[in-house]
Structure formats: C-alpha cells, structure tokens
mmCIF file of C-alpha atoms and ligand atoms in Angstrom:
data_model
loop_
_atom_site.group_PDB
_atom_site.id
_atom_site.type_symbol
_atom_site.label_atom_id
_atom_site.label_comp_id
_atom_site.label_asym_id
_atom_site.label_seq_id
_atom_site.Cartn_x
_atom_site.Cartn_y
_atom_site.Cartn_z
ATOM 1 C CA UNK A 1 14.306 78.496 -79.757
ATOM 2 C CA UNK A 2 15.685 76.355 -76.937
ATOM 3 C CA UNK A 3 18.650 74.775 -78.139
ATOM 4 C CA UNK A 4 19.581 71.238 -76.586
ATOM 5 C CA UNK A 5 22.922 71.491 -78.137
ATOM 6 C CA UNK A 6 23.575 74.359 -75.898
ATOM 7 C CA UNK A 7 24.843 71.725 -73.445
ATOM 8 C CA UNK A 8 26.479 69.513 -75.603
ATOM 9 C CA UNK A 9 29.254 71.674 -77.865
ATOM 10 C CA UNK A 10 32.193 70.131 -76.260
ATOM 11 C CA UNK A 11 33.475 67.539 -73.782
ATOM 12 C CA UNK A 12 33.960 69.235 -70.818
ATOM 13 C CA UNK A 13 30.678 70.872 -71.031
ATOM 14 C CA UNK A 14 29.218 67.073 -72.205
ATOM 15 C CA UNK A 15 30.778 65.497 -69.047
ATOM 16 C CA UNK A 16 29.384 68.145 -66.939
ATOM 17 C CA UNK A 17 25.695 67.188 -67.649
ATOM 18 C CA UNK A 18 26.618 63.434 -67.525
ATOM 19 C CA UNK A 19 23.826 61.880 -65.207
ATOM 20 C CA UNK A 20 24.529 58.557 -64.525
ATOM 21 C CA UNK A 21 28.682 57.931 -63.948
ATOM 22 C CA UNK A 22 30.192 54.597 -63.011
ATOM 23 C CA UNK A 23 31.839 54.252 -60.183
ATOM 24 C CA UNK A 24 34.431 50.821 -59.671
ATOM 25 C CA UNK A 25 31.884 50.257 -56.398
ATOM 26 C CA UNK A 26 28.843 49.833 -58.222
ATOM 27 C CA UNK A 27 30.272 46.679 -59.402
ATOM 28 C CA UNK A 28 30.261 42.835 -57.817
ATOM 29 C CA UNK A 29 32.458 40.473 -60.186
ATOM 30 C CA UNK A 30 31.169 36.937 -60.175
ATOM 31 C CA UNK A 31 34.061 34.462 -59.390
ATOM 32 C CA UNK A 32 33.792 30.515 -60.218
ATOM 33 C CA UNK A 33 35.790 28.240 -57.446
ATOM 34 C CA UNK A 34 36.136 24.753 -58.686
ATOM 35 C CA UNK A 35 37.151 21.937 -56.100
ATOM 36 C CA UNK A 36 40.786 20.185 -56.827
ATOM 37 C CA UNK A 37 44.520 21.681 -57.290
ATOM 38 C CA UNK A 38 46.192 24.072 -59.938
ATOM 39 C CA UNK A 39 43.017 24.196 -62.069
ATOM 40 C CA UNK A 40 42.393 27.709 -64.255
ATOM 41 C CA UNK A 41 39.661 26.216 -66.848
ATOM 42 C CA UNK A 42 38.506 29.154 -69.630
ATOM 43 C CA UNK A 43 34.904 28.871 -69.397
ATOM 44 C CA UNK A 44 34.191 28.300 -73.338
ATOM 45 C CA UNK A 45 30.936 30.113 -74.028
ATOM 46 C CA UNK A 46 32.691 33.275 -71.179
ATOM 47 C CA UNK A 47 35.662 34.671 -73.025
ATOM 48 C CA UNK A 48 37.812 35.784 -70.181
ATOM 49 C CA UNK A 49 36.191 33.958 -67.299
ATOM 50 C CA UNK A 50 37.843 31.007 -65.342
ATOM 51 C CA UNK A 51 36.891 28.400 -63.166
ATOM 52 C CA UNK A 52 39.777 28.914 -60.351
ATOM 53 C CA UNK A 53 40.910 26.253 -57.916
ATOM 54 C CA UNK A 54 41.277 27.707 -54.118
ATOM 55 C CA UNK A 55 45.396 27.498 -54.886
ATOM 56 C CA UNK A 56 45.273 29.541 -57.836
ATOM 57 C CA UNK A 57 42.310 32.326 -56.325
ATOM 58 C CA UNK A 58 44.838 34.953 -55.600
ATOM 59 C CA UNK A 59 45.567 35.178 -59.234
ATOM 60 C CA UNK A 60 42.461 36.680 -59.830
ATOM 61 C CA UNK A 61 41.617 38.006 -56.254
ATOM 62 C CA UNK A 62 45.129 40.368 -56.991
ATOM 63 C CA UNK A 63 43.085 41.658 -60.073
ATOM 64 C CA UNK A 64 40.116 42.217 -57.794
ATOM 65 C CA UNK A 65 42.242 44.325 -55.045
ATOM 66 C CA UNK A 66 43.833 46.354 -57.870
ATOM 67 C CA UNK A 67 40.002 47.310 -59.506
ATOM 68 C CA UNK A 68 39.074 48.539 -56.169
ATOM 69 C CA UNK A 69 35.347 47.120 -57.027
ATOM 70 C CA UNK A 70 32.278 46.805 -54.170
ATOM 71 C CA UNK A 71 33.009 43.101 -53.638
ATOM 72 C CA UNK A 72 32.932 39.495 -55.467
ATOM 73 C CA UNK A 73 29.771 37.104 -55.377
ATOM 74 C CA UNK A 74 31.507 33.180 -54.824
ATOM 75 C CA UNK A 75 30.062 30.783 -56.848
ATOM 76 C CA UNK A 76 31.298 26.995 -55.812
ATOM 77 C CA UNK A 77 31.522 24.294 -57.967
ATOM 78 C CA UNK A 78 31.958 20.675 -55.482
ATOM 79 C CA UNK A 79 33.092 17.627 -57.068
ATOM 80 C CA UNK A 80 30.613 15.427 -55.334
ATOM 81 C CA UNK A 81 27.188 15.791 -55.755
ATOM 82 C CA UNK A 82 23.962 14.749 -53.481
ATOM 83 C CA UNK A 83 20.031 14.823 -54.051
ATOM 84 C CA UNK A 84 20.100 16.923 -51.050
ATOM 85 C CA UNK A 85 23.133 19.181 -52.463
ATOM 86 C CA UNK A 86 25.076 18.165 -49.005
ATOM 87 C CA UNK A 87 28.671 20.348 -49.961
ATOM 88 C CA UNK A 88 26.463 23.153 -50.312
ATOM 89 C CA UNK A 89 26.509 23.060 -46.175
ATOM 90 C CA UNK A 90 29.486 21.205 -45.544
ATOM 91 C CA UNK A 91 32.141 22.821 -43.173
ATOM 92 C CA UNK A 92 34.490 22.101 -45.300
ATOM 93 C CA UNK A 93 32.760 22.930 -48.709
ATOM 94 C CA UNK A 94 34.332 23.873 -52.134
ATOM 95 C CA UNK A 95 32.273 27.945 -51.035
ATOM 96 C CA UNK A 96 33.203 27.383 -47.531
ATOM 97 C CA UNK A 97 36.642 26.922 -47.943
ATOM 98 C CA UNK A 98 37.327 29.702 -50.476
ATOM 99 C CA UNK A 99 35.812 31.944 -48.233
ATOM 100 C CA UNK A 100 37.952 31.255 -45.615
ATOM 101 C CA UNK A 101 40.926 31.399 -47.752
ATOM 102 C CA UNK A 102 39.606 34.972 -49.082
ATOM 103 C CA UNK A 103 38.985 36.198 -45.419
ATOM 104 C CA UNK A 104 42.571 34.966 -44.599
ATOM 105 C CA UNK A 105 44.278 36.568 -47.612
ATOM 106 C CA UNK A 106 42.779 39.108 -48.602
ATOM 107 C CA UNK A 107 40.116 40.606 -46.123
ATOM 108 C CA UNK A 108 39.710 43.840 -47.425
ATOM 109 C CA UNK A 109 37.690 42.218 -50.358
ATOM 110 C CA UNK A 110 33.704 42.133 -49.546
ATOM 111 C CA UNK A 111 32.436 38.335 -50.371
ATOM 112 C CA UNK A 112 28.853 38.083 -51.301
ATOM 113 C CA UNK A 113 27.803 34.884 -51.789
ATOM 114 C CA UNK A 114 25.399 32.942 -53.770
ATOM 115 C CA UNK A 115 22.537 30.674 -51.896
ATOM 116 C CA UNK A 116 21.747 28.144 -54.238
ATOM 117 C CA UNK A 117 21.393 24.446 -54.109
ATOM 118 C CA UNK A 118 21.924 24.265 -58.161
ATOM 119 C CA UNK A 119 25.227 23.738 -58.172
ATOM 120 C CA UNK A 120 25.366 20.709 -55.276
ATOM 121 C CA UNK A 121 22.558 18.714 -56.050
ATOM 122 C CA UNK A 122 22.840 15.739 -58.478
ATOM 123 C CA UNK A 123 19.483 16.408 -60.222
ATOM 124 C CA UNK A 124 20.701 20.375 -60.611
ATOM 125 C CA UNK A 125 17.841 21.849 -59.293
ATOM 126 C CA UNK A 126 17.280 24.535 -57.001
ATOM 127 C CA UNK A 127 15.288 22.898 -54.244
ATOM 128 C CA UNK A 128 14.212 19.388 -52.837
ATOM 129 C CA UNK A 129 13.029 16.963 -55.261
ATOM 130 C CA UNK A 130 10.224 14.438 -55.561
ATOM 131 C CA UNK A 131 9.472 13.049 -58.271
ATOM 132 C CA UNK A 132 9.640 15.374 -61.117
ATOM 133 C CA UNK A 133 8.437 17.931 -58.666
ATOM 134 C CA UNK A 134 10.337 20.899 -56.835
ATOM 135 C CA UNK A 135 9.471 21.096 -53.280
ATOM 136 C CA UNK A 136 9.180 24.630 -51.293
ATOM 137 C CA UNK A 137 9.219 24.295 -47.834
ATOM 138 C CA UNK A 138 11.384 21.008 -47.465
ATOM 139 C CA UNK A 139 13.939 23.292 -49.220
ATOM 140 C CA UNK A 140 13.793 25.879 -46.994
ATOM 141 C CA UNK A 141 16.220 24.641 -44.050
ATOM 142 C CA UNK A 142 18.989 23.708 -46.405
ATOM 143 C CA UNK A 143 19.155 27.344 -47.777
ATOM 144 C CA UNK A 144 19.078 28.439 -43.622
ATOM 145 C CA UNK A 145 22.232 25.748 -43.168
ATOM 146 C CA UNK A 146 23.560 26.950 -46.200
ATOM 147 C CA UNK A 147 23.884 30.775 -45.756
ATOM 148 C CA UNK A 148 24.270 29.914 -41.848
ATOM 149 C CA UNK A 149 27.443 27.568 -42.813
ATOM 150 C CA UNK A 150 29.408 30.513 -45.075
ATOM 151 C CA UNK A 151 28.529 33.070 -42.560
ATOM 152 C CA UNK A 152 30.401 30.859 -39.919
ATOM 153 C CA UNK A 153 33.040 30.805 -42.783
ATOM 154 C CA UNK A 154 33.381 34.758 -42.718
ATOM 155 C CA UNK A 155 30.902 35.365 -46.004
ATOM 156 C CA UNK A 156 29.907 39.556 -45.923
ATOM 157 C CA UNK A 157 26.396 38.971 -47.703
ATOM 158 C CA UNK A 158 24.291 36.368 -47.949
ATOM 159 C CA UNK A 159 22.538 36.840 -51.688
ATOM 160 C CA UNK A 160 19.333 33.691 -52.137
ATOM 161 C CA UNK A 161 19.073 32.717 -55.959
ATOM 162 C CA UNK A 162 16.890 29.662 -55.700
ATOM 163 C CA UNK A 163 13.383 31.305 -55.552
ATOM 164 C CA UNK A 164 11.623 29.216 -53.720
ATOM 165 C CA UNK A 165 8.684 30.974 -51.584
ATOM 166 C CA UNK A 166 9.608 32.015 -48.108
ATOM 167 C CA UNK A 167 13.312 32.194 -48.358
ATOM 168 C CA UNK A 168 13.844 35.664 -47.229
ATOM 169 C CA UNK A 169 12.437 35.143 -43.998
ATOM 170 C CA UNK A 170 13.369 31.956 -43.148
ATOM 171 C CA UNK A 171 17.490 32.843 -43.927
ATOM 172 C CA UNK A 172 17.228 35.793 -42.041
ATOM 173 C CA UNK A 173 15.688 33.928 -39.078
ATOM 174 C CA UNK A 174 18.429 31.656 -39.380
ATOM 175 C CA UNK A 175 21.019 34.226 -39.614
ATOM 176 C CA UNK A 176 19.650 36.296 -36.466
ATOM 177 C CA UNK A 177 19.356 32.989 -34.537
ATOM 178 C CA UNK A 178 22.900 32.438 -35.216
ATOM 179 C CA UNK A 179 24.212 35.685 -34.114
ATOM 180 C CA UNK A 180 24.761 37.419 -37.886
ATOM 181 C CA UNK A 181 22.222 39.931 -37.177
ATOM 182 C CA UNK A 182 24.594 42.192 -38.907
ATOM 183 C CA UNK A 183 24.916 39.927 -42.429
ATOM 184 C CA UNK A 184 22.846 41.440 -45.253
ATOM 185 C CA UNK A 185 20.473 39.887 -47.380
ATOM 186 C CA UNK A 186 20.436 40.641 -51.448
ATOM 187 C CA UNK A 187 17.636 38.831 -52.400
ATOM 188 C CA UNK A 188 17.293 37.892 -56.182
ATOM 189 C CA UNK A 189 13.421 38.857 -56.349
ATOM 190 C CA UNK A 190 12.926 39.324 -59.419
ATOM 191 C CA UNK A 191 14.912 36.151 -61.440
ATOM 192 C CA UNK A 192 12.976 34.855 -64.355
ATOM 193 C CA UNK A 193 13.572 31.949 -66.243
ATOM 194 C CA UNK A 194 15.757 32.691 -69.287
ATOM 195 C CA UNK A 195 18.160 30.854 -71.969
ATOM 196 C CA UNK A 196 20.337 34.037 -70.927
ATOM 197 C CA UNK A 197 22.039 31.854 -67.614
ATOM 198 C CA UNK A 198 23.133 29.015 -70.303
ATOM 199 C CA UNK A 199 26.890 30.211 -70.300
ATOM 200 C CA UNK A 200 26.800 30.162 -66.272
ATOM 201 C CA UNK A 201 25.448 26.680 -66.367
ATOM 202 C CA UNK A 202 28.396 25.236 -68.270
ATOM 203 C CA UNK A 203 30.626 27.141 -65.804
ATOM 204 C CA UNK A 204 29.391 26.133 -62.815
ATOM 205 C CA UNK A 205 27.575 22.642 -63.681
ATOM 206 C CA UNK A 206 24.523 23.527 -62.362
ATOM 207 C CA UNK A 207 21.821 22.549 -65.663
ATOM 208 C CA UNK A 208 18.801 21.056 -64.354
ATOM 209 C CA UNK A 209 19.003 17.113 -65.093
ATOM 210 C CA UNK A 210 15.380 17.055 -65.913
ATOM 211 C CA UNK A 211 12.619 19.366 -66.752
ATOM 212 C CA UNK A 212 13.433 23.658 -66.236
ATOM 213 C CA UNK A 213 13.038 25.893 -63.492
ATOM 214 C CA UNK A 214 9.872 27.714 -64.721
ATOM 215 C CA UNK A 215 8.098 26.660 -61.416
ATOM 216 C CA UNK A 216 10.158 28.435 -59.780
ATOM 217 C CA UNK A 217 11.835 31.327 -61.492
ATOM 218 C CA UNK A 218 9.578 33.681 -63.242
ATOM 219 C CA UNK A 219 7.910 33.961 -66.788
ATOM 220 C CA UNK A 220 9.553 36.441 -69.485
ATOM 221 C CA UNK A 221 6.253 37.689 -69.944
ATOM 222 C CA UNK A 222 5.175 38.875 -66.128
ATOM 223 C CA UNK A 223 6.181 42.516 -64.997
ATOM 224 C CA UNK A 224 3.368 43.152 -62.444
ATOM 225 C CA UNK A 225 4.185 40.112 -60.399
ATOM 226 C CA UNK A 226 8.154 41.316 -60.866
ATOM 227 C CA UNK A 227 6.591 43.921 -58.071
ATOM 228 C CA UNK A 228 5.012 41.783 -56.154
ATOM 229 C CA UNK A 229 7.905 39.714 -55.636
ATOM 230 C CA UNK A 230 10.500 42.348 -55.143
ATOM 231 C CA UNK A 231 7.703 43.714 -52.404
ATOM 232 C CA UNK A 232 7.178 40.261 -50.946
ATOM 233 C CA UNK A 233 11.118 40.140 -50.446
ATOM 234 C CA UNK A 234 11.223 43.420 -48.855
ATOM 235 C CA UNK A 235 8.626 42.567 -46.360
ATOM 236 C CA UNK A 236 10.547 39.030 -45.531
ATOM 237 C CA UNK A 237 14.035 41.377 -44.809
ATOM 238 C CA UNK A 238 15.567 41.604 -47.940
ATOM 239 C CA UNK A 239 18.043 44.368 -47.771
ATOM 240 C CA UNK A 240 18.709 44.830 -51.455
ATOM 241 C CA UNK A 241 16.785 43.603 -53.885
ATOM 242 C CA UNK A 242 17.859 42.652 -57.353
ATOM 243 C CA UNK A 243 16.348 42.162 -60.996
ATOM 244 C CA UNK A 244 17.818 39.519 -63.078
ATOM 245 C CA UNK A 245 18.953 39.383 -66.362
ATOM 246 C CA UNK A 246 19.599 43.014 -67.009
ATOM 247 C CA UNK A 247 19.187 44.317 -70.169
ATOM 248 C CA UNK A 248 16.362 43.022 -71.593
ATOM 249 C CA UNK A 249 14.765 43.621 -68.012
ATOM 250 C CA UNK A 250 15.206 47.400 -67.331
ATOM 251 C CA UNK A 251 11.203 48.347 -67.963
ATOM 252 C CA UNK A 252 11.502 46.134 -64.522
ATOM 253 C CA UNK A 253 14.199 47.651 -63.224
ATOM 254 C CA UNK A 254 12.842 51.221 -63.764
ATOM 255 C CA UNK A 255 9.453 50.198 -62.563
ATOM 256 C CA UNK A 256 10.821 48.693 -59.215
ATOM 257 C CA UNK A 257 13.403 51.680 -58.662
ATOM 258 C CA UNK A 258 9.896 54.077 -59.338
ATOM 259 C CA UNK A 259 8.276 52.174 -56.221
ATOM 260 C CA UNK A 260 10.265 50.987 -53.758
ATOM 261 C CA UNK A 261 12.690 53.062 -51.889
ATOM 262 C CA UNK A 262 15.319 50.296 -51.110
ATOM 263 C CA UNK A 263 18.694 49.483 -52.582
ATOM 264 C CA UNK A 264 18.403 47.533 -56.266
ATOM 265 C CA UNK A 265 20.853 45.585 -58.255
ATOM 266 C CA UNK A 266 20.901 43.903 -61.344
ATOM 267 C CA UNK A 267 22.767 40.841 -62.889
ATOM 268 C CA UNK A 268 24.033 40.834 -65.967
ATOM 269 C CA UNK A 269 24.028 37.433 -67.073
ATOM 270 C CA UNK A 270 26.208 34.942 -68.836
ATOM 271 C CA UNK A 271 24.483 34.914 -71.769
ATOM 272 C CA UNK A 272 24.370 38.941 -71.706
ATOM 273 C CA UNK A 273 28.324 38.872 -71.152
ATOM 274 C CA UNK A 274 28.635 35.716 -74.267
ATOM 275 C CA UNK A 275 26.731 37.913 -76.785
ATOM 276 C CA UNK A 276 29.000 40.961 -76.276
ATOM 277 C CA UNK A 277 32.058 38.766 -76.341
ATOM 278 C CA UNK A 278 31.305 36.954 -79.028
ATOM 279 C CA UNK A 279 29.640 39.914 -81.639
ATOM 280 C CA UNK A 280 33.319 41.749 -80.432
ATOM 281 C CA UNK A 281 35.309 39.137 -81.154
ATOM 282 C CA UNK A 282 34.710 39.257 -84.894
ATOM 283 C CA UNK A 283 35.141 42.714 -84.761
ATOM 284 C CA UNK A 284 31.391 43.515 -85.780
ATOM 285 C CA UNK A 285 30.808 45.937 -82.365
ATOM 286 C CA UNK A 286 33.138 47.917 -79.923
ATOM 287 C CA UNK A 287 33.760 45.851 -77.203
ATOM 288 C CA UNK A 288 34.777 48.640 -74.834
ATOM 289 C CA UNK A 289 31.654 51.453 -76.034
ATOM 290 C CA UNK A 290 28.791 48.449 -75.761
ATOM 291 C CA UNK A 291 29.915 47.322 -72.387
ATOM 292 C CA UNK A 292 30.346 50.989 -70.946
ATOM 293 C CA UNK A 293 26.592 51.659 -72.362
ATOM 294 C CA UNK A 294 25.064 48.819 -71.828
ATOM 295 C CA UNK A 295 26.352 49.601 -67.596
ATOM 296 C CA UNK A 296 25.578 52.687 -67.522
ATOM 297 C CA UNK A 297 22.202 52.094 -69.051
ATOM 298 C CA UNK A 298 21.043 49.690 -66.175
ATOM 299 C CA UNK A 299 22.548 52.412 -63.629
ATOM 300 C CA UNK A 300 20.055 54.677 -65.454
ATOM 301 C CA UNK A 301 17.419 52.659 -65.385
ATOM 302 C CA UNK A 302 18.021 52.826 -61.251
ATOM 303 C CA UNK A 303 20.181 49.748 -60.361
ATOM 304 C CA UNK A 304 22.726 50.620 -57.314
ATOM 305 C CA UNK A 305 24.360 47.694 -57.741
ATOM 306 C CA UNK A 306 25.597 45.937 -60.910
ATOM 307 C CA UNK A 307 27.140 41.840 -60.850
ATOM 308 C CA UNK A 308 28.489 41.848 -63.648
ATOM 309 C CA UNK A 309 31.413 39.734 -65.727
ATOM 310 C CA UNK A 310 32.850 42.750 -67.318
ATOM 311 C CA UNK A 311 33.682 44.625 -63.746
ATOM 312 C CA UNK A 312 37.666 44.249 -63.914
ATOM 313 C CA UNK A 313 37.662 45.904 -67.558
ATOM 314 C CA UNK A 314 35.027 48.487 -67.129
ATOM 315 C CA UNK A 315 37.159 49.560 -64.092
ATOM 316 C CA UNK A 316 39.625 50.270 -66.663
ATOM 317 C CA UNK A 317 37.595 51.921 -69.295
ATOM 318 C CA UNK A 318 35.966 54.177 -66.469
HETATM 319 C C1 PBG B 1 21.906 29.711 -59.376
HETATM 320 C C2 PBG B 1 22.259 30.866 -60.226
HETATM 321 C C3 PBG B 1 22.172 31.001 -61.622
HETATM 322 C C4 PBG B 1 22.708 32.246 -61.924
HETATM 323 C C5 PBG B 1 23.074 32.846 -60.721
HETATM 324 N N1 PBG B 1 22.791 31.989 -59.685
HETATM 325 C C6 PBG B 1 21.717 30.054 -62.662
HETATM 326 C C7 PBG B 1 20.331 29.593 -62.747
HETATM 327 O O1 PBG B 1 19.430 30.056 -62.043
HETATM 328 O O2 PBG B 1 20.137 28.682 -63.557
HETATM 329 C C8 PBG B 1 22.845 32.810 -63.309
HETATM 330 C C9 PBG B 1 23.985 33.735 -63.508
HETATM 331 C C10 PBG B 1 24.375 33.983 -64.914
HETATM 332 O O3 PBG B 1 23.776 33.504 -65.895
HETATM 333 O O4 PBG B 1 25.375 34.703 -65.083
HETATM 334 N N2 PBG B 1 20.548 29.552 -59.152
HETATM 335 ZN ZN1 ZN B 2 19.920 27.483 -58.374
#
C-alpha cells in the first residue's frame, strides 16, 4: 500500500516536503499617505492600518526596513480634489512628495506606486468624466503624466489600477519617452469589480460619487476574459501582471500562472484583510494560522508577488 503518511510522521520530515514557503520578499505592504501634519488616522473597517502624514511616514517606513519585505505600493490621499484629479500629477503632490521623502530617507525601500485617478478626482472615478459616462482615451494622458510625474519623483514601479483600455502601452510610451526605460510596469489586468475594495475606499476616499466602476473593472462572473486581459497587458509591456482580489480569485490565478510565463501577483484586498480582522477579533478564528494559509495558498495557486495588509506580521509569523 503506498502510504502518504510516510512523509508526514513528524515536523522535520513535514517541513521537508513543504512546497510553497513564504519568503518576507514575496510581499508589497500597501501604505496610505494623507496630505497635512502629525496625522496617524486608524482606518476603522482596517484594524492595524493608518493613514500617515509625510512627517509621521518613518514611523511605519522603520517597521518596513526591519520586515525586510520586496517593497511598499504608495497610495496618496490629496486634500483638494479636481474633475480632472490634477494632484494626481502635481509636482508637488500628496504621492509625489512622499516619494521623495522615502527616496531621501530611506532608499533602500522599493516604492511601487499606484496609477489611479480615484483618489484625486472629485467625482471618484477612475477616468475622465462626461456625463454619467467614463471616458477611455481622454483618460489616457493623465495616467502617462501621472506615472511620468512620480517617476521624476524617484517611484521604482509604476503599477496602473484604473483599467481603462490601452493603458499599458500608452504609460510605457510615456515612460520610455521620458528616459525611464528601466521603470517596470505591474499592470492590474485582471481587477474586477467587487464590494471586497470597500475598506480601501474609506481609507483612501476614493468611492465613486455616482454610479460603480463595472464599465470598467471586470464582472465576478468572467474568467475567460480574465485571460484575455492579462494577455492584452502583456502584449502592451506589462512586466508583471496581477489578479485582484485574491482569494476568492485563485481558479484565475492558477489559470493565468498555467498560461502565461510572466511574473504574477495578487492583491489581497481590504475587504479580504477586514474579514480576517474582524472574525479574529472576537476570537472565533486564529488570526496568525488563517493569514499564514490564506498567503501561502495564493503563492500556491502561482502568485510571485503578494500586496498584501498583513505583510509586517506575516514577516513575523514566517
Ligand atoms: C484604485 C485602487 C483600488 C484598490 C487599489 N487601487 C480601489 C478601487 O478600484 O476601487 C483596492 C485595494 C483594496 O481594496 O485593498 N483604483
Ligand atoms: Zn481608481
């Protein structure tokens, strides 16, 4: 008879079939900079994550050094707000400025950064607006100035979460005609439209002021055209591609890591992050075994790269 539990009588002979280990790089740890002075805000519905004014970063940037983690993704939050999401390009942006600070203070940290015009516009949509619709290709050169402006700031990786059609190409163009040749692209391919970002809009204002983003980020219900985004991204210049949420996403994951041979990551959401905070809180699941199995589950499923909220304590429970 073969015996499968041959291989798993003890824990040293256990850990020596492990598969799939964590590593502290795998991980990018979303940070929230909020424009004005000595401001640490708990974000309610994100037990444990802050909104950070630039003066009280290194607070948390410390915590970053010491986890030894692949990088941070900057997410800015401007106090003034524009149809056309103007701070999102400004020289002296909320983003712009914290990644100068970073670069200044602490340059050993890698800075991805998120292209979005979410959290800068006044309507809180991704793109141009007119009327109640979402324009494309009018939206196209404010992404360009966008990851153009924090490149010029000293940004490592320029990461598009806005969806609109044509983005990869056009930011790369942008980026090569400005001399960052060198500056990769993580494209967020595959982002659907789910009630799992609701925690991250309350932490970095970005809810839509009218209507959703479902013409724009992708049904639930699609995994076929998952592919053919992730392929059309691939073809524009994406250098990593990403699937977003995680868990209830890795049939997509697995299916794009089966097919393309390129570098994947996966988010793991707000909402993902508030439902293991919350169900731990009252003490009805282990905090510390859900989050280091729910992780390595999306590193099974073929992700190379994991954003994720929990990064600084699953360093520690590595
Ligand atoms: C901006 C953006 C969002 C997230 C990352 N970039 C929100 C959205 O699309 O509404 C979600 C991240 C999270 O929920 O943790 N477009
Ligand atoms: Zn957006």
């Amino acid at each position: 008879m073969y015996r499968f539990r041959r291989l798993r009588r003890d824990e040293r002979i256990r850990s020596m079939m492990q598969e799939t280990r964590l590593h502290p790089k795998d991980f990018i740890y979303p940070i929230f900079v909020i424009e004005g002075e000595n401001i640490k805000n708990q974000v309610e519905s994100m037990p444990g994550i802050y909104q950070y004014s630039i003066d009280r970063l290194s607070e948390i940037l410390e915590q970053v050094k010491e986890a030894d983690i692949g990088g941070i993704m900057l997410f800015g939050i401007p106090l003034h707000k524009d149809p056309q999401g103007s701070q999102a390009y400004a020289e002296d942006g909320i983003t712009q400025r914290a990644v100068r600070f970073i670069k200044e203070n602490c340059p050993e940290i890698y800075i991805v950064v998120d292209i979005c015009l979410c959290e800068y516009t006044s309507h809180g949509h991704c793109g141009m607006v007119h009327g109640e619709e979402i324009l494309n290709d009018e939206t196209l050169p404010y992404l360009v100035k966008m990851a153009v402006s924090l490149a010029e700031a000293g940004a490592d990786m320029a990461a598009p979460s806005d969806m609109m059609d044509g983005r990869v190409a056009a930011i790369r163009e942008g980026l090569d005609l400005a001399g960052f040749t060198q500056m990769p692209i993580m494209a967020y391919s595959a982002k659907f439209a789910s009630a799992y970002y609701g925690p991250f809009r309350d932490a970095a204002h970005s809810a839509p002021g009218f209507g959703d983003r479902k013409s724009y980020q992708m049904d639930f219900a699609n995994g076929q055209e998952a592919i053919r985004e992730i392929a059309a991204d691939i073809e524009e210049g994406a250098d990593i591609v990403m699937v977003k949420p995680a868990l209830a996403y890795l049939d997509v994951l697995k299916e794009a890591a089966l097919t393309f041979d390129v570098p994947l990551a996966v988010y793991n959401v707000s909402g993902e992050y508030a439902m293991v905070k919350a169900a731990a809180a009252k003490g009805w699941i282990d905090e510390k075994r859900i989050v280091m199995e729910n992780l390595t589950a999306m590193k099974r499923a073929g992700a190379k790269v994991i954003i994720t909220y929990h990064a600084l304590d699953a360093v520690r429970w590595i």
